[in-house]
């Protein structure tokens, strides 16, 4: 009887291992997909910048303006919270 229970425990443990492996593989696949997309966009941006050097300057300007806007929004938000 004890041997039967031991075998059932091993089966459950094996089932958990398979489920854990499946979950781990899905997580790795998702991370790989995200990295693949990131690499593709990086390559696209490199080609676009090499093709049109002004694009880099325009993107830098947009980023600077965005950061200034974000800073102003945070200041306004803090002012509103103080009122």
Short mmCIF file of N, CA, C and O in Angstrom, two decimals:
data_model
loop_
_atom_site.label_atom_id
_atom_site.label_comp_id
_atom_site.label_asym_id
_atom_site.label_seq_id
_atom_site.Cartn_x
_atom_site.Cartn_y
_atom_site.Cartn_z
N UNK A 1 0.82 -1.18 0.00
CA UNK A 1 0.00 0.00 0.00
C UNK A 1 0.87 1.25 0.00
O UNK A 1 0.62 2.18 -0.73
N UNK A 2 1.90 1.27 0.83
CA UNK A 2 2.78 2.42 0.91
C UNK A 2 3.49 2.62 -0.42
O UNK A 2 3.73 3.74 -0.85
N UNK A 3 3.82 1.51 -1.08
CA UNK A 3 4.49 1.62 -2.38
C UNK A 3 3.57 2.25 -3.41
O UNK A 3 4.00 3.05 -4.23
N UNK A 4 2.27 1.94 -3.37
CA UNK A 4 1.30 2.51 -4.29
C UNK A 4 1.18 4.01 -4.08
O UNK A 4 1.13 4.78 -5.04
N UNK A 5 1.14 4.43 -2.81
CA UNK A 5 1.06 5.85 -2.51
C UNK A 5 2.32 6.57 -2.97
O UNK A 5 2.26 7.69 -3.48
N UNK A 6 3.47 5.92 -2.83
CA UNK A 6 4.73 6.50 -3.26
C UNK A 6 4.73 6.71 -4.77
O UNK A 6 5.19 7.73 -5.26
N UNK A 7 4.21 5.74 -5.50
CA UNK A 7 4.15 5.86 -6.96
C UNK A 7 3.21 6.98 -7.37
O UNK A 7 3.49 7.71 -8.31
N UNK A 8 2.08 7.14 -6.66
CA UNK A 8 1.15 8.23 -6.97
C UNK A 8 1.82 9.58 -6.72
O UNK A 8 1.66 10.52 -7.49
N UNK A 9 2.59 9.66 -5.63
CA UNK A 9 3.31 10.89 -5.32
C UNK A 9 4.32 11.22 -6.40
O UNK A 9 4.46 12.37 -6.81
N UNK A 10 5.01 10.22 -6.92
CA UNK A 10 5.97 10.43 -8.00
C UNK A 10 5.26 10.88 -9.26
O UNK A 10 5.77 11.72 -10.00
N UNK A 11 4.07 10.31 -9.52
CA UNK A 11 3.30 10.72 -10.71
C UNK A 11 2.89 12.17 -10.60
O UNK A 11 3.04 12.95 -11.54
N UNK A 12 2.38 12.56 -9.43
CA UNK A 12 1.97 13.95 -9.22
C UNK A 12 3.16 14.88 -9.36
O UNK A 12 3.07 15.94 -9.97
N UNK A 13 4.28 14.47 -8.77
CA UNK A 13 5.48 15.27 -8.85
C UNK A 13 5.94 15.39 -10.30
O UNK A 13 6.35 16.46 -10.75
N UNK A 14 5.83 14.30 -11.04
CA UNK A 14 6.19 14.32 -12.46
C UNK A 14 5.27 15.22 -13.25
O UNK A 14 5.70 15.95 -14.14
N UNK A 15 3.98 15.20 -12.91
CA UNK A 15 3.01 16.07 -13.56
C UNK A 15 3.32 17.54 -13.29
O UNK A 15 3.21 18.38 -14.18
N UNK A 16 3.72 17.83 -12.06
CA UNK A 16 4.10 19.20 -11.71
C UNK A 16 5.34 19.64 -12.47
O UNK A 16 5.43 20.78 -12.93
N UNK A 17 6.29 18.72 -12.61
CA UNK A 17 7.51 19.05 -13.34
C UNK A 17 7.20 19.35 -14.80
O UNK A 17 7.74 20.29 -15.38
N UNK A 18 6.31 18.56 -15.40
CA UNK A 18 5.93 18.79 -16.79
C UNK A 18 5.22 20.13 -16.91
O UNK A 18 5.50 20.90 -17.83
N UNK A 19 4.33 20.45 -15.99
CA UNK A 19 3.62 21.73 -16.03
C UNK A 19 4.60 22.88 -15.85
O UNK A 19 4.51 23.89 -16.54
N UNK A 20 5.54 22.72 -14.91
CA UNK A 20 6.55 23.76 -14.70
C UNK A 20 7.41 23.94 -15.94
O UNK A 20 7.74 25.07 -16.32
N UNK A 21 7.78 22.85 -16.58
CA UNK A 21 8.58 22.92 -17.80
C UNK A 21 7.79 23.64 -18.89
O UNK A 21 8.34 24.51 -19.59
N UNK A 22 6.52 23.30 -19.02
CA UNK A 22 5.67 23.94 -20.03
C UNK A 22 5.58 25.45 -19.77
O UNK A 22 5.74 26.25 -20.69
N UNK A 23 5.38 25.83 -18.52
CA UNK A 23 5.29 27.24 -18.15
C UNK A 23 6.61 27.95 -18.44
O UNK A 23 6.63 29.05 -19.00
N UNK A 24 7.71 27.31 -18.06
CA UNK A 24 9.03 27.90 -18.30
C UNK A 24 9.29 28.08 -19.80
O UNK A 24 9.82 29.11 -20.23
N UNK A 25 8.92 27.08 -20.58
CA UNK A 25 9.12 27.16 -22.03
C UNK A 25 8.27 28.28 -22.64
O UNK A 25 8.72 29.01 -23.53
N UNK A 26 7.04 28.44 -22.16
CA UNK A 26 6.18 29.52 -22.66
C UNK A 26 6.78 30.88 -22.31
O UNK A 26 6.78 31.79 -23.14
N UNK A 27 7.31 31.01 -21.10
CA UNK A 27 7.95 32.26 -20.68
C UNK A 27 9.17 32.57 -21.56
O UNK A 27 9.36 33.71 -22.00
N UNK A 28 9.98 31.56 -21.79
CA UNK A 28 11.16 31.75 -22.63
C UNK A 28 10.77 32.11 -24.06
O UNK A 28 11.41 32.97 -24.69
N UNK A 29 9.73 31.49 -24.57
CA UNK A 29 9.26 31.80 -25.92
C UNK A 29 8.79 33.25 -26.00
O UNK A 29 9.11 33.97 -26.94
N UNK A 30 8.06 33.69 -24.99
CA UNK A 30 7.57 35.06 -24.97
C UNK A 30 8.74 36.05 -24.90
O UNK A 30 8.76 37.05 -25.63
N UNK A 31 9.73 35.77 -24.06
CA UNK A 31 10.90 36.64 -23.98
C UNK A 31 11.67 36.67 -25.29
O UNK A 31 12.14 37.72 -25.72
N UNK A 32 11.78 35.51 -25.93
CA UNK A 32 12.47 35.44 -27.22
C UNK A 32 11.74 36.25 -28.27
O UNK A 32 12.36 36.97 -29.07
N UNK A 33 10.41 36.17 -28.28
CA UNK A 33 9.62 36.95 -29.24
C UNK A 33 9.83 38.44 -29.01
O UNK A 33 10.01 39.21 -29.96
N UNK A 34 9.84 38.87 -27.74
CA UNK A 34 10.05 40.29 -27.43
C UNK A 34 11.43 40.74 -27.88
O UNK A 34 11.58 41.83 -28.44
N UNK A 35 12.44 39.92 -27.64
CA UNK A 35 13.79 40.26 -28.07
C UNK A 35 13.89 40.33 -29.59
O UNK A 35 14.55 41.21 -30.14
N UNK A 36 13.22 39.42 -30.27
CA UNK A 36 13.23 39.42 -31.73
C UNK A 36 12.61 40.70 -32.27
O UNK A 36 13.16 41.33 -33.19
N UNK A 37 11.50 41.12 -31.70
CA UNK A 37 10.86 42.37 -32.13
C UNK A 37 11.78 43.54 -31.84
O UNK A 37 11.95 44.44 -32.69
N UNK A 38 12.41 43.55 -30.67
CA UNK A 38 13.31 44.64 -30.31
C UNK A 38 14.48 44.72 -31.29
O UNK A 38 14.85 45.81 -31.75
N UNK A 39 15.06 43.58 -31.64
CA UNK A 39 16.18 43.55 -32.58
C UNK A 39 15.73 44.03 -33.96
O UNK A 39 16.43 44.81 -34.62
N UNK A 40 14.54 43.62 -34.38
CA UNK A 40 14.03 44.04 -35.68
C UNK A 40 13.84 45.56 -35.73
O UNK A 40 14.21 46.21 -36.71
N UNK A 41 13.25 46.13 -34.66
CA UNK A 41 13.05 47.58 -34.63
C UNK A 41 14.38 48.32 -34.58
O UNK A 41 14.56 49.37 -35.21
N UNK A 42 15.34 47.78 -33.83
CA UNK A 42 16.66 48.41 -33.76
C UNK A 42 17.32 48.42 -35.13
O UNK A 42 17.88 49.44 -35.55
N UNK A 43 17.25 47.30 -35.83
CA UNK A 43 17.82 47.24 -37.17
C UNK A 43 17.11 48.21 -38.11
O UNK A 43 17.76 48.91 -38.91
N UNK A 44 15.79 48.29 -38.01
CA UNK A 44 15.02 49.22 -38.85
C UNK A 44 15.45 50.66 -38.57
O UNK A 44 15.66 51.45 -39.49
N UNK A 45 15.59 51.00 -37.29
CA UNK A 45 15.98 52.36 -36.93
C UNK A 45 17.39 52.68 -37.42
O UNK A 45 17.64 53.79 -37.89
N UNK A 46 18.29 51.72 -37.34
CA UNK A 46 19.66 51.94 -37.84
C UNK A 46 19.65 52.22 -39.34
O UNK A 46 20.32 53.14 -39.81
N UNK A 47 18.89 51.45 -40.08
CA UNK A 47 18.81 51.67 -41.53
C UNK A 47 18.17 53.02 -41.82
O UNK A 47 18.65 53.77 -42.67
N UNK A 48 17.11 53.35 -41.10
CA UNK A 48 16.43 54.63 -41.33
C UNK A 48 17.36 55.80 -41.02
O UNK A 48 17.40 56.78 -41.77
N UNK A 49 18.13 55.70 -39.95
CA UNK A 49 19.04 56.79 -39.58
C UNK A 49 20.17 56.91 -40.60
O UNK A 49 20.56 58.02 -40.98
N UNK A 50 20.68 55.79 -41.07
CA UNK A 50 21.75 55.84 -42.07
C UNK A 50 21.24 56.39 -43.39
O UNK A 50 21.96 57.08 -44.10
N UNK A 51 19.99 56.10 -43.70
CA UNK A 51 19.40 56.59 -44.95
C UNK A 51 19.12 58.08 -44.88
O UNK A 51 19.30 58.80 -45.84
N UNK A 52 18.67 58.55 -43.71
CA UNK A 52 18.30 59.96 -43.54
C UNK A 52 18.88 60.47 -42.22
O UNK A 52 18.23 60.35 -41.18
N UNK A 53 20.08 61.06 -42.24
CA UNK A 53 20.71 61.53 -41.01
C UNK A 53 19.88 62.58 -40.26
O UNK A 53 19.96 62.69 -39.05
N UNK A 54 19.06 63.34 -40.96
CA UNK A 54 18.22 64.33 -40.30
C UNK A 54 17.18 63.68 -39.40
O UNK A 54 16.68 64.31 -38.46
N UNK A 55 16.85 62.44 -39.69
CA UNK A 55 15.87 61.72 -38.88
C UNK A 55 16.34 61.61 -37.43
O UNK A 55 15.57 61.80 -36.50
N UNK A 56 17.63 61.36 -37.25
CA UNK A 56 18.18 61.24 -35.90
C UNK A 56 17.99 62.56 -35.15
O UNK A 56 17.57 62.57 -33.99
N UNK A 57 18.28 63.67 -35.81
CA UNK A 57 18.12 64.98 -35.17
C UNK A 57 16.66 65.24 -34.83
O UNK A 57 16.34 65.77 -33.75
N UNK A 58 15.77 64.89 -35.75
CA UNK A 58 14.33 65.09 -35.50
C UNK A 58 13.86 64.23 -34.33
O UNK A 58 13.09 64.70 -33.48
N UNK A 59 14.32 62.99 -34.27
CA UNK A 59 13.93 62.10 -33.18
C UNK A 59 14.48 62.62 -31.85
O UNK A 59 13.80 62.57 -30.83
N UNK A 60 15.70 63.13 -31.86
CA UNK A 60 16.29 63.68 -30.64
C UNK A 60 15.49 64.89 -30.17
O UNK A 60 15.22 65.03 -28.98
N UNK A 61 15.09 65.74 -31.11
CA UNK A 61 14.28 66.91 -30.77
C UNK A 61 12.93 66.48 -30.16
O UNK A 61 12.50 67.03 -29.15
N UNK A 62 12.31 65.49 -30.78
CA UNK A 62 11.04 64.99 -30.25
C UNK A 62 11.21 64.44 -28.83
O UNK A 62 10.36 64.67 -27.96
N UNK A 63 12.28 63.71 -28.61
CA UNK A 63 12.52 63.16 -27.28
C UNK A 63 12.73 64.28 -26.26
O UNK A 63 12.18 64.23 -25.15
N UNK A 64 13.50 65.30 -26.64
CA UNK A 64 13.74 66.43 -25.73
C UNK A 64 12.44 67.15 -25.39
O UNK A 64 12.17 67.47 -24.22
N UNK A 65 11.62 67.40 -26.41
CA UNK A 65 10.34 68.08 -26.19
C UNK A 65 9.43 67.22 -25.32
O UNK A 65 8.76 67.73 -24.41
N UNK A 66 9.42 65.93 -25.57
CA UNK A 66 8.61 65.02 -24.76
C UNK A 66 9.03 65.07 -23.30
O UNK A 66 8.18 65.15 -22.40
N UNK A 67 10.33 65.03 -23.05
CA UNK A 67 10.81 65.05 -21.66
C UNK A 67 10.48 66.37 -20.98
O UNK A 67 10.11 66.38 -19.79
N UNK A 68 10.57 67.48 -21.70
CA UNK A 68 10.19 68.78 -21.12
C UNK A 68 8.70 68.80 -20.80
O UNK A 68 8.28 69.27 -19.73
N UNK A 69 7.89 68.28 -21.70
CA UNK A 69 6.44 68.23 -21.50
C UNK A 69 6.12 67.35 -20.29
O UNK A 69 5.29 67.71 -19.45
N UNK A 70 6.78 66.22 -20.21
CA UNK A 70 6.55 65.30 -19.10
C UNK A 70 6.91 65.97 -17.77
O UNK A 70 6.17 65.85 -16.79
N UNK A 71 8.01 66.70 -17.76
CA UNK A 71 8.43 67.41 -16.55
C UNK A 71 7.38 68.45 -16.14
O UNK A 71 7.03 68.57 -14.96
N UNK A 72 6.87 69.19 -17.12
CA UNK A 72 5.85 70.20 -16.84
C UNK A 72 4.57 69.57 -16.31
O UNK A 72 3.94 70.08 -15.39
N UNK A 73 4.18 68.44 -16.91
CA UNK A 73 2.97 67.74 -16.46
C UNK A 73 3.14 67.27 -15.02
O UNK A 73 2.20 67.35 -14.23
N UNK A 74 4.31 66.76 -14.68
CA UNK A 74 4.56 66.30 -13.32
C UNK A 74 4.50 67.48 -12.34
O UNK A 74 3.95 67.35 -11.24
N UNK A 75 5.05 68.64 -12.74
CA UNK A 75 4.99 69.82 -11.88
C UNK A 75 3.55 70.25 -11.66
O UNK A 75 3.14 70.54 -10.53
N UNK A 76 2.77 70.29 -12.74
CA UNK A 76 1.36 70.69 -12.63
C UNK A 76 0.60 69.71 -11.75
O UNK A 76 -0.25 70.10 -10.95
N UNK A 77 0.90 68.43 -11.91
CA UNK A 77 0.23 67.40 -11.11
C UNK A 77 0.55 67.62 -9.63
O UNK A 77 -0.34 67.55 -8.78
N UNK A 78 1.82 67.90 -9.32
CA UNK A 78 2.20 68.14 -7.92
C UNK A 78 1.51 69.39 -7.37
O UNK A 78 1.07 69.40 -6.22
N UNK A 79 1.41 70.44 -8.21
CA UNK A 79 0.73 71.66 -7.79
C UNK A 79 -0.75 71.39 -7.49
O UNK A 79 -1.30 71.90 -6.51
N UNK A 80 -1.38 70.58 -8.33
CA UNK A 80 -2.79 70.25 -8.12
C UNK A 80 -2.97 69.46 -6.83
O UNK A 80 -3.96 69.64 -6.10
N UNK A 81 -2.04 68.58 -6.53
CA UNK A 81 -2.13 67.79 -5.30
C UNK A 81 -1.96 68.66 -4.07
O UNK A 81 -2.56 68.39 -3.02
N UNK A 82 -1.16 69.72 -4.19
CA UNK A 82 -0.91 70.61 -3.06
C UNK A 82 -2.13 71.47 -2.74
O UNK A 82 -2.31 71.89 -1.61
N UNK A 83 -2.94 71.75 -3.75
CA UNK A 83 -4.11 72.64 -3.56
C UNK A 83 -5.16 71.99 -2.77
O UNK A 83 -5.57 71.23 -2.26
#
